[in-house]
Amino acid sequence: MARPPAFDRAEVVDRAMRVFWTQGVRGTSMRTLVQATGLKPGSLYAAFGSKDGLFREALAAYSAQVRTAASGADPTTLIEIWFAAHIERSVPHGEPGRGCLLLASASELSALEAESVAAVKGELEALERTFAACVARMGTTKGPEPVAVARLLVAALAGISTLARAGADRQVLEDVARAALTLL
């Protein structure tokens, strides 16, 4: 009979998420994950199958955290909360800008296994659908279709993420968010 894991899976995933977030999937080695999580390589492989398996769990945890922060809000507030949470996560106190794990991972698709590519694309599509549904519920008839606005909002998040990784301060990121939110 197999022994149950002697570690907190959520804590290991959270630690790995922070590594992927700061170093990217491509830039993260198993050695770095071993150091960050405190697990031995065999335990990581047994629990997650591969680095990409651990990445997929980290990406799902990251996305769930952001969705939870925005749940239950009216459409405009939900998008505003999403942008505020994105900025908060992009410029953590005392650390270099990390940007968004999801959007940074999207720029690394060529380095990922097929399952991870599908996970990143699925999360991006879910974000786009969420934004499009919010825009549609607002009921404005002027301007582009809700899907086009949603895609532009996702692109604005990607821009904020890139600016954060390049060292932009919070004020710059908030200025970009305010400009993007004028679409609503």
mmCIF file with all atom_site columns, C-alpha atoms in Angstrom:
data_model
loop_
_atom_site.group_PDB
_atom_site.id
_atom_site.type_symbol
_atom_site.label_atom_id
_atom_site.label_alt_id
_atom_site.label_comp_id
_atom_site.label_asym_id
_atom_site.label_entity_id
_atom_site.label_seq_id
_atom_site.pdbx_PDB_ins_code
_atom_site.Cartn_x
_atom_site.Cartn_y
_atom_site.Cartn_z
_atom_site.occupancy
_atom_site.B_iso_or_equiv
_atom_site.pdbx_formal_charge
_atom_site.auth_seq_id
_atom_site.auth_comp_id
_atom_site.auth_asym_id
_atom_site.auth_atom_id
_atom_site.pdbx_PDB_model_num
ATOM 1   C CA . MET A 1 1   ? 0.000   0.000  0.000   1.00 0.00 ? 1   MET A CA 1
ATOM 2   C CA . ALA A 1 2   ? 1.434   3.380  -1.006  1.00 0.00 ? 2   ALA A CA 1
ATOM 3   C CA . ARG A 1 3   ? 2.190   5.921  1.688   1.00 0.00 ? 3   ARG A CA 1
ATOM 4   C CA . PRO A 1 4   ? 0.323   9.224  1.474   1.00 0.00 ? 4   PRO A CA 1
ATOM 5   C CA . PRO A 1 5   ? 2.542   12.198 0.627   1.00 0.00 ? 5   PRO A CA 1
ATOM 6   C CA . ALA A 1 6   ? 4.211   13.751 3.664   1.00 0.00 ? 6   ALA A CA 1
ATOM 7   C CA . PHE A 1 7   ? 3.901   17.297 2.366   1.00 0.00 ? 7   PHE A CA 1
ATOM 8   C CA . ASP A 1 8   ? 1.258   19.960 1.904   1.00 0.00 ? 8   ASP A CA 1
ATOM 9   C CA . ARG A 1 9   ? 0.449   19.814 -1.823  1.00 0.00 ? 9   ARG A CA 1
ATOM 10  C CA . ALA A 1 10  ? -1.081  23.305 -1.889  1.00 0.00 ? 10  ALA A CA 1
ATOM 11  C CA . GLU A 1 11  ? 2.023   24.778 -0.269  1.00 0.00 ? 11  GLU A CA 1
ATOM 12  C CA . VAL A 1 12  ? 4.329   23.002 -2.725  1.00 0.00 ? 12  VAL A CA 1
ATOM 13  C CA . VAL A 1 13  ? 2.221   24.229 -5.661  1.00 0.00 ? 13  VAL A CA 1
ATOM 14  C CA . ASP A 1 14  ? 2.266   27.776 -4.264  1.00 0.00 ? 14  ASP A CA 1
ATOM 15  C CA . ARG A 1 15  ? 6.058   27.734 -3.899  1.00 0.00 ? 15  ARG A CA 1
ATOM 16  C CA . ALA A 1 16  ? 6.455   26.356 -7.419  1.00 0.00 ? 16  ALA A CA 1
ATOM 17  C CA . MET A 1 17  ? 4.015   28.955 -8.741  1.00 0.00 ? 17  MET A CA 1
ATOM 18  C CA . ARG A 1 18  ? 6.235   31.734 -7.389  1.00 0.00 ? 18  ARG A CA 1
ATOM 19  C CA . VAL A 1 19  ? 9.279   30.209 -9.084  1.00 0.00 ? 19  VAL A CA 1
ATOM 20  C CA . PHE A 1 20  ? 7.510   29.831 -12.446 1.00 0.00 ? 20  PHE A CA 1
ATOM 21  C CA . TRP A 1 21  ? 6.155   33.327 -12.029 1.00 0.00 ? 21  TRP A CA 1
ATOM 22  C CA . THR A 1 22  ? 9.547   34.942 -11.531 1.00 0.00 ? 22  THR A CA 1
ATOM 23  C CA . GLN A 1 23  ? 11.683  32.730 -13.772 1.00 0.00 ? 23  GLN A CA 1
ATOM 24  C CA . GLY A 1 24  ? 9.238   31.527 -16.403 1.00 0.00 ? 24  GLY A CA 1
ATOM 25  C CA . VAL A 1 25  ? 8.634   27.921 -17.280 1.00 0.00 ? 25  VAL A CA 1
ATOM 26  C CA . ARG A 1 26  ? 11.632  27.697 -19.591 1.00 0.00 ? 26  ARG A CA 1
ATOM 27  C CA . GLY A 1 27  ? 13.940  29.365 -17.063 1.00 0.00 ? 27  GLY A CA 1
ATOM 28  C CA . THR A 1 28  ? 12.898  27.128 -14.186 1.00 0.00 ? 28  THR A CA 1
ATOM 29  C CA . SER A 1 29  ? 14.949  24.002 -13.614 1.00 0.00 ? 29  SER A CA 1
ATOM 30  C CA . MET A 1 30  ? 13.938  20.992 -11.583 1.00 0.00 ? 30  MET A CA 1
ATOM 31  C CA . ARG A 1 31  ? 16.857  21.809 -9.312  1.00 0.00 ? 31  ARG A CA 1
ATOM 32  C CA . THR A 1 32  ? 15.326  25.232 -8.607  1.00 0.00 ? 32  THR A CA 1
ATOM 33  C CA . LEU A 1 33  ? 11.945  23.630 -7.934  1.00 0.00 ? 33  LEU A CA 1
ATOM 34  C CA . VAL A 1 34  ? 13.559  21.128 -5.566  1.00 0.00 ? 34  VAL A CA 1
ATOM 35  C CA . GLN A 1 35  ? 15.207  23.987 -3.657  1.00 0.00 ? 35  GLN A CA 1
ATOM 36  C CA . ALA A 1 36  ? 12.017  26.088 -3.578  1.00 0.00 ? 36  ALA A CA 1
ATOM 37  C CA . THR A 1 37  ? 9.696   23.289 -2.494  1.00 0.00 ? 37  THR A CA 1
ATOM 38  C CA . GLY A 1 38  ? 11.999  21.385 -0.185  1.00 0.00 ? 38  GLY A CA 1
ATOM 39  C CA . LEU A 1 39  ? 11.053  18.103 -1.858  1.00 0.00 ? 39  LEU A CA 1
ATOM 40  C CA . LYS A 1 40  ? 13.412  15.602 -3.390  1.00 0.00 ? 40  LYS A CA 1
ATOM 41  C CA . PRO A 1 41  ? 13.283  15.166 -7.176  1.00 0.00 ? 41  PRO A CA 1
ATOM 42  C CA . GLY A 1 42  ? 11.686  11.726 -6.862  1.00 0.00 ? 42  GLY A CA 1
ATOM 43  C CA . SER A 1 43  ? 8.888   13.120 -4.707  1.00 0.00 ? 43  SER A CA 1
ATOM 44  C CA . LEU A 1 44  ? 8.210   15.921 -7.198  1.00 0.00 ? 44  LEU A CA 1
ATOM 45  C CA . TYR A 1 45  ? 8.080   13.490 -10.107 1.00 0.00 ? 45  TYR A CA 1
ATOM 46  C CA . ALA A 1 46  ? 5.904   11.036 -8.162  1.00 0.00 ? 46  ALA A CA 1
ATOM 47  C CA . ALA A 1 47  ? 3.440   13.756 -7.157  1.00 0.00 ? 47  ALA A CA 1
ATOM 48  C CA . PHE A 1 48  ? 3.297   15.808 -10.370 1.00 0.00 ? 48  PHE A CA 1
ATOM 49  C CA . GLY A 1 49  ? 4.725   13.592 -13.118 1.00 0.00 ? 49  GLY A CA 1
ATOM 50  C CA . SER A 1 50  ? 7.008   16.269 -14.572 1.00 0.00 ? 50  SER A CA 1
ATOM 51  C CA . LYS A 1 51  ? 7.969   19.911 -14.381 1.00 0.00 ? 51  LYS A CA 1
ATOM 52  C CA . ASP A 1 52  ? 5.099   20.656 -16.761 1.00 0.00 ? 52  ASP A CA 1
ATOM 53  C CA . GLY A 1 53  ? 2.684   18.731 -14.534 1.00 0.00 ? 53  GLY A CA 1
ATOM 54  C CA . LEU A 1 54  ? 3.699   20.898 -11.596 1.00 0.00 ? 54  LEU A CA 1
ATOM 55  C CA . PHE A 1 55  ? 3.424   23.988 -13.810 1.00 0.00 ? 55  PHE A CA 1
ATOM 56  C CA . ARG A 1 56  ? -0.147  23.078 -14.816 1.00 0.00 ? 56  ARG A CA 1
ATOM 57  C CA . GLU A 1 57  ? -1.173  22.797 -11.167 1.00 0.00 ? 57  GLU A CA 1
ATOM 58  C CA . ALA A 1 58  ? 0.561   26.083 -10.385 1.00 0.00 ? 58  ALA A CA 1
ATOM 59  C CA . LEU A 1 59  ? -1.194  27.795 -13.303 1.00 0.00 ? 59  LEU A CA 1
ATOM 60  C CA . ALA A 1 60  ? -4.577  26.450 -12.181 1.00 0.00 ? 60  ALA A CA 1
ATOM 61  C CA . ALA A 1 61  ? -3.940  27.669 -8.616  1.00 0.00 ? 61  ALA A CA 1
ATOM 62  C CA . TYR A 1 62  ? -2.876  31.101 -9.878  1.00 0.00 ? 62  TYR A CA 1
ATOM 63  C CA . SER A 1 63  ? -5.970  31.468 -12.058 1.00 0.00 ? 63  SER A CA 1
ATOM 64  C CA . ALA A 1 64  ? -8.259  30.291 -9.252  1.00 0.00 ? 64  ALA A CA 1
ATOM 65  C CA . GLN A 1 65  ? -6.804  32.887 -6.869  1.00 0.00 ? 65  GLN A CA 1
ATOM 66  C CA . VAL A 1 66  ? -7.496  35.725 -9.300  1.00 0.00 ? 66  VAL A CA 1
ATOM 67  C CA . ARG A 1 67  ? -10.994 34.431 -10.131 1.00 0.00 ? 67  ARG A CA 1
ATOM 68  C CA . THR A 1 68  ? -11.832 34.154 -6.425  1.00 0.00 ? 68  THR A CA 1
ATOM 69  C CA . ALA A 1 69  ? -10.839 37.778 -5.857  1.00 0.00 ? 69  ALA A CA 1
ATOM 70  C CA . ALA A 1 70  ? -13.295 38.899 -8.548  1.00 0.00 ? 70  ALA A CA 1
ATOM 71  C CA . SER A 1 71  ? -16.203 36.521 -7.932  1.00 0.00 ? 71  SER A CA 1
ATOM 72  C CA . GLY A 1 72  ? -19.649 37.873 -7.202  1.00 0.00 ? 72  GLY A CA 1
ATOM 73  C CA . ALA A 1 73  ? -19.007 41.402 -8.443  1.00 0.00 ? 73  ALA A CA 1
ATOM 74  C CA . ASP A 1 74  ? -21.060 43.261 -11.021 1.00 0.00 ? 74  ASP A CA 1
ATOM 75  C CA . PRO A 1 75  ? -19.534 43.204 -14.541 1.00 0.00 ? 75  PRO A CA 1
ATOM 76  C CA . THR A 1 76  ? -17.687 46.534 -14.422 1.00 0.00 ? 76  THR A CA 1
ATOM 77  C CA . THR A 1 77  ? -16.418 45.946 -10.886 1.00 0.00 ? 77  THR A CA 1
ATOM 78  C CA . LEU A 1 78  ? -15.325 42.419 -11.765 1.00 0.00 ? 78  LEU A CA 1
ATOM 79  C CA . ILE A 1 79  ? -13.088 43.711 -14.562 1.00 0.00 ? 79  ILE A CA 1
ATOM 80  C CA . GLU A 1 80  ? -11.782 46.537 -12.353 1.00 0.00 ? 80  GLU A CA 1
ATOM 81  C CA . ILE A 1 81  ? -10.993 44.023 -9.585  1.00 0.00 ? 81  ILE A CA 1
ATOM 82  C CA . TRP A 1 82  ? -9.238  41.788 -12.134 1.00 0.00 ? 82  TRP A CA 1
ATOM 83  C CA . PHE A 1 83  ? -7.026  44.674 -13.265 1.00 0.00 ? 83  PHE A CA 1
ATOM 84  C CA . ALA A 1 84  ? -6.308  45.766 -9.662  1.00 0.00 ? 84  ALA A CA 1
ATOM 85  C CA . ALA A 1 85  ? -5.407  42.197 -8.647  1.00 0.00 ? 85  ALA A CA 1
ATOM 86  C CA . HIS A 1 86  ? -3.235  41.885 -11.738 1.00 0.00 ? 86  HIS A CA 1
ATOM 87  C CA . ILE A 1 87  ? -1.346  45.052 -10.838 1.00 0.00 ? 87  ILE A CA 1
ATOM 88  C CA . GLU A 1 88  ? -1.014  43.979 -7.206  1.00 0.00 ? 88  GLU A CA 1
ATOM 89  C CA . ARG A 1 89  ? 0.435   40.620 -8.271  1.00 0.00 ? 89  ARG A CA 1
ATOM 90  C CA . SER A 1 90  ? 2.634   42.223 -10.932 1.00 0.00 ? 90  SER A CA 1
ATOM 91  C CA . VAL A 1 91  ? 4.448   44.571 -8.570  1.00 0.00 ? 91  VAL A CA 1
ATOM 92  C CA . PRO A 1 92  ? 4.815   42.722 -5.284  1.00 0.00 ? 92  PRO A CA 1
ATOM 93  C CA . HIS A 1 93  ? 6.364   44.640 -2.436  1.00 0.00 ? 93  HIS A CA 1
ATOM 94  C CA . GLY A 1 94  ? 10.134  44.350 -2.287  1.00 0.00 ? 94  GLY A CA 1
ATOM 95  C CA . GLU A 1 95  ? 10.461  42.115 -5.358  1.00 0.00 ? 95  GLU A CA 1
ATOM 96  C CA . PRO A 1 96  ? 11.104  42.738 -9.027  1.00 0.00 ? 96  PRO A CA 1
ATOM 97  C CA . GLY A 1 97  ? 8.005   42.951 -11.222 1.00 0.00 ? 97  GLY A CA 1
ATOM 98  C CA . ARG A 1 98  ? 6.646   39.536 -12.097 1.00 0.00 ? 98  ARG A CA 1
ATOM 99  C CA . GLY A 1 99  ? 3.850   40.358 -14.461 1.00 0.00 ? 99  GLY A CA 1
ATOM 100 C CA . CYS A 1 100 ? 1.147   37.746 -14.886 1.00 0.00 ? 100 CYS A CA 1
ATOM 101 C CA . LEU A 1 101 ? 1.968   34.045 -14.746 1.00 0.00 ? 101 LEU A CA 1
ATOM 102 C CA . LEU A 1 102 ? -0.707  33.223 -17.319 1.00 0.00 ? 102 LEU A CA 1
ATOM 103 C CA . LEU A 1 103 ? 0.304   35.890 -19.819 1.00 0.00 ? 103 LEU A CA 1
ATOM 104 C CA . ALA A 1 104 ? 4.024   35.271 -19.340 1.00 0.00 ? 104 ALA A CA 1
ATOM 105 C CA . SER A 1 105 ? 3.424   31.572 -19.903 1.00 0.00 ? 105 SER A CA 1
ATOM 106 C CA . ALA A 1 106 ? 1.554   32.355 -23.114 1.00 0.00 ? 106 ALA A CA 1
ATOM 107 C CA . SER A 1 107 ? 4.762   33.849 -24.470 1.00 0.00 ? 107 SER A CA 1
ATOM 108 C CA . GLU A 1 108 ? 6.560   30.558 -23.750 1.00 0.00 ? 108 GLU A CA 1
ATOM 109 C CA . LEU A 1 109 ? 4.220   28.143 -25.500 1.00 0.00 ? 109 LEU A CA 1
ATOM 110 C CA . SER A 1 110 ? 7.006   26.746 -27.676 1.00 0.00 ? 110 SER A CA 1
ATOM 111 C CA . ALA A 1 111 ? 8.814   25.552 -24.529 1.00 0.00 ? 111 ALA A CA 1
ATOM 112 C CA . LEU A 1 112 ? 5.812   23.721 -23.082 1.00 0.00 ? 112 LEU A CA 1
ATOM 113 C CA . GLU A 1 113 ? 4.450   20.210 -23.467 1.00 0.00 ? 113 GLU A CA 1
ATOM 114 C CA . ALA A 1 114 ? 1.165   19.855 -25.373 1.00 0.00 ? 114 ALA A CA 1
ATOM 115 C CA . GLU A 1 115 ? -0.903  19.491 -22.177 1.00 0.00 ? 115 GLU A CA 1
ATOM 116 C CA . SER A 1 116 ? 0.557   22.695 -20.766 1.00 0.00 ? 116 SER A CA 1
ATOM 117 C CA . VAL A 1 117 ? -0.016  24.541 -24.046 1.00 0.00 ? 117 VAL A CA 1
ATOM 118 C CA . ALA A 1 118 ? -3.654  23.452 -23.880 1.00 0.00 ? 118 ALA A CA 1
ATOM 119 C CA . ALA A 1 119 ? -3.898  24.575 -20.233 1.00 0.00 ? 119 ALA A CA 1
ATOM 120 C CA . VAL A 1 120 ? -2.490  28.041 -20.999 1.00 0.00 ? 120 VAL A CA 1
ATOM 121 C CA . LYS A 1 121 ? -4.734  28.456 -24.043 1.00 0.00 ? 121 LYS A CA 1
ATOM 122 C CA . GLY A 1 122 ? -7.727  27.246 -22.029 1.00 0.00 ? 122 GLY A CA 1
ATOM 123 C CA . GLU A 1 123 ? -7.078  29.752 -19.254 1.00 0.00 ? 123 GLU A CA 1
ATOM 124 C CA . LEU A 1 124 ? -6.663  32.582 -21.788 1.00 0.00 ? 124 LEU A CA 1
ATOM 125 C CA . GLU A 1 125 ? -9.932  31.609 -23.482 1.00 0.00 ? 125 GLU A CA 1
ATOM 126 C CA . ALA A 1 126 ? -11.693 31.489 -20.099 1.00 0.00 ? 126 ALA A CA 1
ATOM 127 C CA . LEU A 1 127 ? -10.421 34.972 -19.280 1.00 0.00 ? 127 LEU A CA 1
ATOM 128 C CA . GLU A 1 128 ? -11.575 36.254 -22.656 1.00 0.00 ? 128 GLU A CA 1
ATOM 129 C CA . ARG A 1 129 ? -15.019 34.644 -22.187 1.00 0.00 ? 129 ARG A CA 1
ATOM 130 C CA . THR A 1 130 ? -15.339 36.168 -18.717 1.00 0.00 ? 130 THR A CA 1
ATOM 131 C CA . PHE A 1 131 ? -14.508 39.639 -20.006 1.00 0.00 ? 131 PHE A CA 1
ATOM 132 C CA . ALA A 1 132 ? -16.786 39.257 -23.052 1.00 0.00 ? 132 ALA A CA 1
ATOM 133 C CA . ALA A 1 133 ? -19.686 38.174 -20.830 1.00 0.00 ? 133 ALA A CA 1
ATOM 134 C CA . CYS A 1 134 ? -19.088 41.162 -18.555 1.00 0.00 ? 134 CYS A CA 1
ATOM 135 C CA . VAL A 1 135 ? -19.009 43.581 -21.490 1.00 0.00 ? 135 VAL A CA 1
ATOM 136 C CA . ALA A 1 136 ? -22.170 42.029 -22.948 1.00 0.00 ? 136 ALA A CA 1
ATOM 137 C CA . ARG A 1 137 ? -23.997 42.300 -19.582 1.00 0.00 ? 137 ARG A CA 1
ATOM 138 C CA . MET A 1 138 ? -23.150 46.002 -19.435 1.00 0.00 ? 138 MET A CA 1
ATOM 139 C CA . GLY A 1 139 ? -25.505 46.384 -22.378 1.00 0.00 ? 139 GLY A CA 1
ATOM 140 C CA . THR A 1 140 ? -23.705 49.161 -24.200 1.00 0.00 ? 140 THR A CA 1
ATOM 141 C CA . THR A 1 141 ? -24.582 49.205 -27.890 1.00 0.00 ? 141 THR A CA 1
ATOM 142 C CA . LYS A 1 142 ? -21.858 51.584 -29.069 1.00 0.00 ? 142 LYS A CA 1
ATOM 143 C CA . GLY A 1 143 ? -18.374 50.483 -29.969 1.00 0.00 ? 143 GLY A CA 1
ATOM 144 C CA . PRO A 1 144 ? -16.865 47.139 -30.862 1.00 0.00 ? 144 PRO A CA 1
ATOM 145 C CA . GLU A 1 145 ? -18.382 43.744 -30.146 1.00 0.00 ? 145 GLU A CA 1
ATOM 146 C CA . PRO A 1 146 ? -17.925 42.396 -26.580 1.00 0.00 ? 146 PRO A CA 1
ATOM 147 C CA . VAL A 1 147 ? -15.420 39.776 -27.777 1.00 0.00 ? 147 VAL A CA 1
ATOM 148 C CA . ALA A 1 148 ? -13.236 42.457 -29.397 1.00 0.00 ? 148 ALA A CA 1
ATOM 149 C CA . VAL A 1 149 ? -13.341 44.560 -26.213 1.00 0.00 ? 149 VAL A CA 1
ATOM 150 C CA . ALA A 1 150 ? -12.505 41.462 -24.160 1.00 0.00 ? 150 ALA A CA 1
ATOM 151 C CA . ARG A 1 151 ? -9.494  40.728 -26.368 1.00 0.00 ? 151 ARG A CA 1
ATOM 152 C CA . LEU A 1 152 ? -8.318  44.318 -26.040 1.00 0.00 ? 152 LEU A CA 1
ATOM 153 C CA . LEU A 1 153 ? -8.627  44.089 -22.245 1.00 0.00 ? 153 LEU A CA 1
ATOM 154 C CA . VAL A 1 154 ? -6.562  40.885 -22.242 1.00 0.00 ? 154 VAL A CA 1
ATOM 155 C CA . ALA A 1 155 ? -3.984  42.642 -24.447 1.00 0.00 ? 155 ALA A CA 1
ATOM 156 C CA . ALA A 1 156 ? -3.923  45.527 -21.941 1.00 0.00 ? 156 ALA A CA 1
ATOM 157 C CA . LEU A 1 157 ? -3.252  43.026 -19.147 1.00 0.00 ? 157 LEU A CA 1
ATOM 158 C CA . ALA A 1 158 ? -0.410  41.583 -21.224 1.00 0.00 ? 158 ALA A CA 1
ATOM 159 C CA . GLY A 1 159 ? 0.996   45.082 -21.676 1.00 0.00 ? 159 GLY A CA 1
ATOM 160 C CA . ILE A 1 160 ? 0.789   45.748 -17.953 1.00 0.00 ? 160 ILE A CA 1
ATOM 161 C CA . SER A 1 161 ? 2.540   42.448 -17.323 1.00 0.00 ? 161 SER A CA 1
ATOM 162 C CA . THR A 1 162 ? 5.321   43.317 -19.764 1.00 0.00 ? 162 THR A CA 1
ATOM 163 C CA . LEU A 1 163 ? 5.751   46.791 -18.282 1.00 0.00 ? 163 LEU A CA 1
ATOM 164 C CA . ALA A 1 164 ? 5.939   45.314 -14.777 1.00 0.00 ? 164 ALA A CA 1
ATOM 165 C CA . ARG A 1 165 ? 8.645   42.869 -15.823 1.00 0.00 ? 165 ARG A CA 1
ATOM 166 C CA . ALA A 1 166 ? 10.509  45.799 -17.389 1.00 0.00 ? 166 ALA A CA 1
ATOM 167 C CA . GLY A 1 167 ? 10.462  47.617 -14.042 1.00 0.00 ? 167 GLY A CA 1
ATOM 168 C CA . ALA A 1 168 ? 7.547   50.042 -14.435 1.00 0.00 ? 168 ALA A CA 1
ATOM 169 C CA . ASP A 1 169 ? 6.202   51.343 -11.152 1.00 0.00 ? 169 ASP A CA 1
ATOM 170 C CA . ARG A 1 170 ? 2.667   50.945 -9.862  1.00 0.00 ? 170 ARG A CA 1
ATOM 171 C CA . GLN A 1 171 ? 1.583   54.396 -11.084 1.00 0.00 ? 171 GLN A CA 1
ATOM 172 C CA . VAL A 1 172 ? 2.472   53.565 -14.688 1.00 0.00 ? 172 VAL A CA 1
ATOM 173 C CA . LEU A 1 173 ? 0.576   50.273 -14.481 1.00 0.00 ? 173 LEU A CA 1
ATOM 174 C CA . GLU A 1 174 ? -2.459  51.968 -12.948 1.00 0.00 ? 174 GLU A CA 1
ATOM 175 C CA . ASP A 1 175 ? -2.406  54.610 -15.701 1.00 0.00 ? 175 ASP A CA 1
ATOM 176 C CA . VAL A 1 176 ? -2.509  51.880 -18.348 1.00 0.00 ? 176 VAL A CA 1
ATOM 177 C CA . ALA A 1 177 ? -5.332  50.104 -16.508 1.00 0.00 ? 177 ALA A CA 1
ATOM 178 C CA . ARG A 1 178 ? -7.381  53.317 -16.244 1.00 0.00 ? 178 ARG A CA 1
ATOM 179 C CA . ALA A 1 179 ? -6.939  53.938 -19.971 1.00 0.00 ? 179 ALA A CA 1
ATOM 180 C CA . ALA A 1 180 ? -8.025  50.388 -20.797 1.00 0.00 ? 180 ALA A CA 1
ATOM 181 C CA . LEU A 1 181 ? -11.014 50.556 -18.478 1.00 0.00 ? 181 LEU A CA 1
ATOM 182 C CA . THR A 1 182 ? -12.339 53.632 -20.302 1.00 0.00 ? 182 THR A CA 1
ATOM 183 C CA . LEU A 1 183 ? -13.552 51.103 -22.894 1.00 0.00 ? 183 LEU A CA 1
ATOM 184 C CA . LEU A 1 184 ? -16.197 50.067 -20.394 1.00 0.00 ? 184 LEU A CA 1
#
